[in-house]
Coordinates of C-alpha atoms and ligand atoms in Angstrom, one line a residue:
X15 CA 112.2 80.2 118.5
X16 CA 109.1 78.9 117.7
X17 CA 108.6 76.0 119.6
X18 CA 108.0 76.9 123.5
X19 CA 104.7 79.2 121.8
X20 CA 103.5 75.4 120.1
X21 CA 104.9 73.4 122.9
X22 CA 107.5 71.7 121.5
X23 CA 111.0 70.3 122.9
X24 CA 112.3 71.1 119.3
X25 CA 111.9 72.6 115.7
X26 CA 109.8 70.0 113.7
X27 CA 111.1 70.7 109.7
X28 CA 114.5 71.9 110.3
X29 CA 116.3 71.1 107.0
X30 CA 119.6 69.3 109.5
X31 CA 119.5 65.4 108.0
X32 CA 118.7 64.0 111.8
X33 CA 117.9 60.6 111.4
X34 CA 116.1 60.3 114.8
X35 CA 113.1 62.7 112.3
X36 CA 113.3 60.2 109.8
X37 CA 110.0 58.8 108.6
X38 CA 110.2 55.3 106.4
X39 CA 108.0 55.7 103.8
X40 CA 108.0 52.7 101.0
X41 CA 110.7 54.2 99.8
X42 CA 113.1 55.0 102.4
X43 CA 112.5 52.0 103.8
X44 CA 113.1 50.2 100.6
X45 CA 116.8 52.6 100.9
X46 CA 117.8 51.9 104.1
X47 CA 117.3 47.8 103.4
X48 CA 119.4 48.8 100.9
X49 CA 122.0 50.1 102.3
X50 CA 121.9 48.5 105.5
X51 CA 122.0 45.1 104.0
X52 CA 124.5 45.5 101.2
X53 CA 126.9 47.2 103.1
X54 CA 126.7 45.1 106.6
X55 CA 126.6 41.9 103.6
X56 CA 129.8 43.4 101.7
X57 CA 128.2 43.3 99.0
X58 CA 130.9 45.6 97.6
X59 CA 129.3 48.7 95.5
X60 CA 126.0 49.8 96.6
X61 CA 124.4 52.8 94.5
X62 CA 121.1 55.0 96.5
X63 CA 120.2 58.3 94.0
X64 CA 117.0 60.9 93.9
X65 CA 115.7 64.2 93.4
X66 CA 117.2 67.1 95.2
X67 CA 115.9 67.3 98.9
X68 CA 114.7 63.8 98.7
X69 CA 116.3 62.4 101.8
X70 CA 119.7 60.0 100.8
X71 CA 121.8 61.6 103.8
X72 CA 119.4 61.1 105.9
X73 CA 119.0 57.5 105.6
X74 CA 123.2 57.5 105.1
X75 CA 123.2 59.0 108.2
X76 CA 120.6 56.9 109.5
X77 CA 122.5 53.4 108.3
X78 CA 125.9 54.9 109.9
X79 CA 123.9 54.4 113.4
X80 CA 122.7 51.5 112.6
X81 CA 125.8 50.2 111.5
X82 CA 127.3 47.6 113.9
X83 CA 131.1 48.6 115.6
X84 CA 133.3 46.1 113.3
X85 CA 132.5 48.5 109.9
X86 CA 135.2 51.6 109.5
X87 CA 133.3 53.7 108.0
X88 CA 135.7 56.4 105.6
X89 CA 133.2 59.6 104.4
X90 CA 133.3 62.0 101.8
X91 CA 130.8 64.8 102.0
X92 CA 132.4 67.8 99.9
X93 CA 133.0 66.2 96.4
X94 CA 132.3 70.1 94.8
X95 CA 134.2 68.9 91.7
X96 CA 136.4 66.6 93.2
X97 CA 139.5 65.0 90.8
X98 CA 141.4 61.8 90.7
X99 CA 144.4 62.6 93.0
X100 CA 141.9 64.9 95.4
X101 CA 139.5 62.3 95.3
X102 CA 142.7 59.7 96.7
X103 CA 143.6 61.7 98.8
X104 CA 140.9 62.5 100.7
X105 CA 140.5 58.5 101.3
X106 CA 144.0 57.9 102.4
X107 CA 143.6 61.0 105.1
X108 CA 139.2 59.7 105.9
X109 CA 141.5 56.3 107.0
X110 CA 144.1 58.0 108.5
X111 CA 146.7 56.7 106.5
X112 CA 150.3 58.9 106.9
X113 CA 152.9 58.2 104.0
X114 CA 154.3 59.8 100.8
X115 CA 152.6 59.5 98.1
X116 CA 153.4 60.0 95.3
X117 CA 151.6 58.4 92.2
X118 CA 148.5 56.6 91.7
X119 CA 149.6 53.3 91.7
X120 CA 151.6 55.1 95.7
X121 CA 147.7 55.4 96.8
X122 CA 146.5 52.3 95.7
X123 CA 148.9 50.1 96.9
X124 CA 148.7 52.1 100.5
X125 CA 145.1 51.4 100.7
X126 CA 145.1 47.9 99.4
X127 CA 147.7 47.3 103.0
X128 CA 145.4 48.6 104.9
X129 CA 141.9 46.6 103.7
X130 CA 144.4 44.2 104.2
X131 CA 145.3 44.1 107.6
X132 CA 141.4 45.4 108.4
X133 CA 140.0 42.1 106.9
X134 CA 142.9 40.9 109.3
X135 CA 141.2 42.2 111.9
X136 CA 137.3 41.0 111.0
X137 CA 136.8 45.0 110.2
X138 CA 134.5 45.8 106.7
X139 CA 136.0 48.6 105.5
X140 CA 133.3 51.5 103.8
X141 CA 133.3 54.1 101.3
X142 CA 130.2 56.2 101.2
X143 CA 130.4 59.4 98.4
X144 CA 127.7 61.3 99.5
X145 CA 126.8 64.2 96.4
X146 CA 128.6 62.2 94.3
X147 CA 126.8 64.1 91.5
X148 CA 129.8 66.4 91.9
X149 CA 132.4 64.2 91.1
X150 CA 134.5 64.1 87.5
X151 CA 133.9 61.2 85.7
X152 CA 138.4 61.1 86.0
X153 CA 137.3 60.9 89.8
X154 CA 134.6 58.4 89.1
X155 CA 137.5 56.3 87.7
X156 CA 139.2 56.1 90.7
X157 CA 136.3 55.0 92.4
X158 CA 135.7 52.0 89.6
X159 CA 140.2 51.3 90.8
X160 CA 138.9 51.4 94.3
X161 CA 135.8 49.2 93.5
X162 CA 138.9 46.2 92.4
X163 CA 139.9 45.9 95.8
X164 CA 139.5 42.0 96.7
X165 CA 140.4 39.2 97.7
X166 CA 139.2 36.0 96.1
X167 CA 137.1 34.6 98.4
X168 CA 135.9 39.4 98.8
X169 CA 135.0 43.0 98.4
X170 CA 138.0 44.8 100.4
X171 CA 135.8 47.8 100.4
X172 CA 132.6 48.6 100.4
X173 CA 132.2 51.4 98.4
X174 CA 128.0 53.3 98.8
X175 CA 128.0 56.0 96.3
X176 CA 124.8 59.0 97.0
X177 CA 123.9 61.5 94.2
X178 CA 120.9 63.2 92.0
X179 CA 120.0 62.0 89.1
X180 CA 122.9 63.2 87.2
X181 CA 125.1 61.1 89.0
X182 CA 122.8 58.6 86.5
X183 CA 123.7 60.8 83.5
X184 CA 127.4 60.8 85.0
X185 CA 127.1 56.5 84.4
X186 CA 126.3 56.6 81.9
X187 CA 130.0 57.6 80.5
X188 CA 131.2 54.8 78.0
X189 CA 134.2 54.7 79.7
X190 CA 132.8 54.5 83.0
X191 CA 131.0 50.9 82.0
X192 CA 133.0 48.7 83.5
X193 CA 131.8 50.4 86.5
X194 CA 128.2 50.2 86.6
X195 CA 128.9 46.5 86.0
X196 CA 130.5 46.9 89.1
X197 CA 127.0 48.2 90.7
X198 CA 126.0 45.0 93.1
X199 CA 122.8 46.9 94.5
X200 CA 121.0 50.7 93.8
X201 CA 117.7 52.3 94.8
X202 CA 116.5 55.6 93.6
X203 CA 114.1 57.5 96.4
X204 CA 110.9 58.6 95.2
X205 CA 109.1 61.4 96.6
X206 CA 106.4 60.7 98.9
X207 CA 102.8 59.5 98.5
X208 CA 99.7 61.9 98.5
X209 CA 98.9 59.3 100.8
X210 CA 101.9 59.0 103.1
X211 CA 102.5 63.2 103.0
X212 CA 100.2 63.6 106.9
X213 CA 102.0 60.4 108.2
X214 CA 105.1 62.5 107.3
X215 CA 104.2 65.4 108.6
X216 CA 102.8 63.6 112.1
X217 CA 105.7 62.0 112.8
X218 CA 108.2 64.7 112.4
X219 CA 105.8 67.2 114.7
X220 CA 105.2 64.4 117.3
X221 CA 109.6 63.6 116.6
X222 CA 109.8 67.9 118.3
X223 CA 107.3 66.8 121.2
X224 CA 104.4 67.7 119.8
X225 CA 100.7 66.5 117.7
X226 CA 99.7 67.4 114.4
X227 CA 96.6 67.7 114.4
X228 CA 96.9 70.5 117.2
X229 CA 99.1 72.6 114.9
X230 CA 97.6 71.6 111.7
X231 CA 93.8 72.3 110.8
X232 CA 92.4 69.1 109.1
X233 CA 93.2 69.4 105.2
X234 CA 96.4 71.0 105.4
X235 CA 98.8 67.6 103.9
X236 CA 96.8 68.7 101.0
X237 CA 98.2 71.7 101.1
X238 CA 102.1 70.1 101.7
X239 CA 101.5 67.9 98.8
X240 CA 100.4 70.8 95.9
X241 CA 103.2 72.5 97.0
X242 CA 106.1 71.0 97.9
X243 CA 105.1 67.4 95.4
X244 CA 106.2 65.0 98.0
X245 CA 109.8 66.6 98.5
X246 CA 110.6 66.1 101.4
X247 CA 112.2 69.5 102.0
X248 CA 109.9 71.4 100.9
X249 CA 107.6 69.9 103.3
X250 CA 109.9 71.0 105.9
X251 CA 110.1 74.7 104.5
X252 CA 106.8 75.0 103.9
X253 CA 106.0 74.1 108.0
X254 CA 109.1 75.9 109.3
X255 CA 108.0 79.2 107.2
X256 CA 104.5 78.4 107.8
X257 CA 104.6 77.8 111.7
X258 CA 107.1 81.1 112.5
X259 CA 104.3 83.4 109.9
X260 CA 101.5 81.8 113.1
X261 CA 103.5 82.4 115.6
X262 CA 104.5 85.7 114.5
X263 CA 100.6 86.8 114.7
X264 CA 99.9 84.0 117.6
X265 CA 97.7 81.8 116.2
X266 CA 97.7 78.4 117.8
X267 CA 96.9 76.3 115.4
X268 CA 97.8 77.2 111.8
X269 CA 94.2 77.3 109.5
X270 CA 94.6 75.6 105.9
X271 CA 94.3 79.7 104.8
X272 CA 97.5 80.8 106.2
X273 CA 99.8 77.8 104.8
X274 CA 98.6 77.9 100.8
X275 CA 98.8 81.7 101.8
X276 CA 102.5 80.6 103.1
X277 CA 102.6 78.1 100.0
X278 CA 101.7 80.6 97.5
X279 CA 104.9 83.6 98.2
X280 CA 106.9 80.9 98.5
X281 CA 106.0 80.0 94.8
X282 CA 106.0 84.0 94.2
X283 CA 109.3 84.5 95.7
X284 CA 111.0 80.6 93.3
X285 CA 110.2 82.2 90.6
X286 CA 112.1 85.9 91.3
X287 CA 114.5 83.9 92.1
X288 CA 115.3 84.7 94.8
X289 CA 118.2 82.8 97.2
X290 CA 116.4 80.7 99.2
X291 CA 113.3 79.8 97.8
X292 CA 112.7 76.5 97.4
X293 CA 113.2 74.9 93.8
X294 CA 111.6 71.7 92.9
X295 CA 107.8 70.9 93.4
X296 CA 104.8 72.3 91.3
X297 CA 103.8 74.8 93.6
X298 CA 99.7 75.7 94.5
Ligands
ATP320 N1 111.8 59.7 105.2 C1 112.2 61.1 105.6 N2 111.6 61.3 107.1 C2 112.2 62.3 107.5 N3 112.8 63.2 107.9 C3 113.3 63.6 105.9 C4 112.9 62.4 104.9 N4 113.3 62.5 104.3 C5 114.0 63.6 104.1 N5 113.8 64.2 105.5 C6 114.3 65.3 105.4 O1 114.2 66.5 104.3 C7 115.3 67.5 104.5 C8 115.9 66.9 103.2 O2 116.7 65.5 103.4 P1 117.9 65.3 102.9 O3 119.2 66.5 103.2 O4 118.7 64.0 103.3 O5 117.6 64.9 101.4 P2 119.2 65.1 100.1 O6 118.4 63.9 99.1 O7 120.8 64.5 100.5 O8 119.1 66.4 99.4 P3 120.0 66.8 98.9 O9 120.2 66.6 97.2 O10 120.1 68.3 98.2 O11 122.0 65.7 99.0 C9 115.4 66.9 105.4 O12 115.6 67.9 106.8 C10 115.1 65.5 106.0 O13 115.4 65.3 107.6
MG321 MG1 122.3 64.8 100.7

């Protein structure tokens, strides 16, 4: 790819949720603190929401890196249309529990025993469900059952649900009233502010081994912000496509006009409905 041409060690705008690239804006800092504190202090049930591409999975990954050794985590990522028994199956498999599970009660009994054993061994057990907006309401009811597992003194299982704002809509279902009441901590990851975009870009380029000012002309932040409306994934998409184009033209420092041109092209692709076009954010 183009990284060598710009003197970079790696691509600055990859779309993976890599903790090394995390820049702590105010909202990301708060999100990280919520996750870390909630899990390590055994708060029980934690909710993290945010728009598409806001940085939720990156925050989860970063939290996992920082947690102490005594934490035993099951991470459920693949939630597309998961029903209630499917969810229990996934959770049991994540913790490596074996046995014959025929009814829901079988799963819950096995999990309860497992969690008590973990507690005796001084381990903090965590269940993280990413993209939880895809869970069916029945599966969320199962999450409530899991959140009931506790001793008189403490929660046996810390549950983290993360998802796009539709998750809040699902949680508003009357059948999930009890689950909602159990949320001990919650945070909504906001978009980056206009004043935060430059530091975000600087951090990403620096982590990749370069300097933002060497890659982009002054005034680029405004274009990045107008295009992305502060959505980090959209900032990355625009940055990546623009650097690729600058590389093709053998230009070492991106002029604002090229950045604007790429932003316009991406907005046009979006309105044509091209698959690779970005979704949210009002373009230029
Ligand atoms: N604070 C941040 N610092 C650096 N990079 C970030 C930050 N927030 C998000 N990103 C980057 O933006 C991209 C999207 O982030 P991520 O995948 O975590 O979003 P998400 O909220 O989980 O999205 P989705 O709703 O689609 O699951 C990734 O490349 C990620 O590294
Ligand atoms: Mg995600």
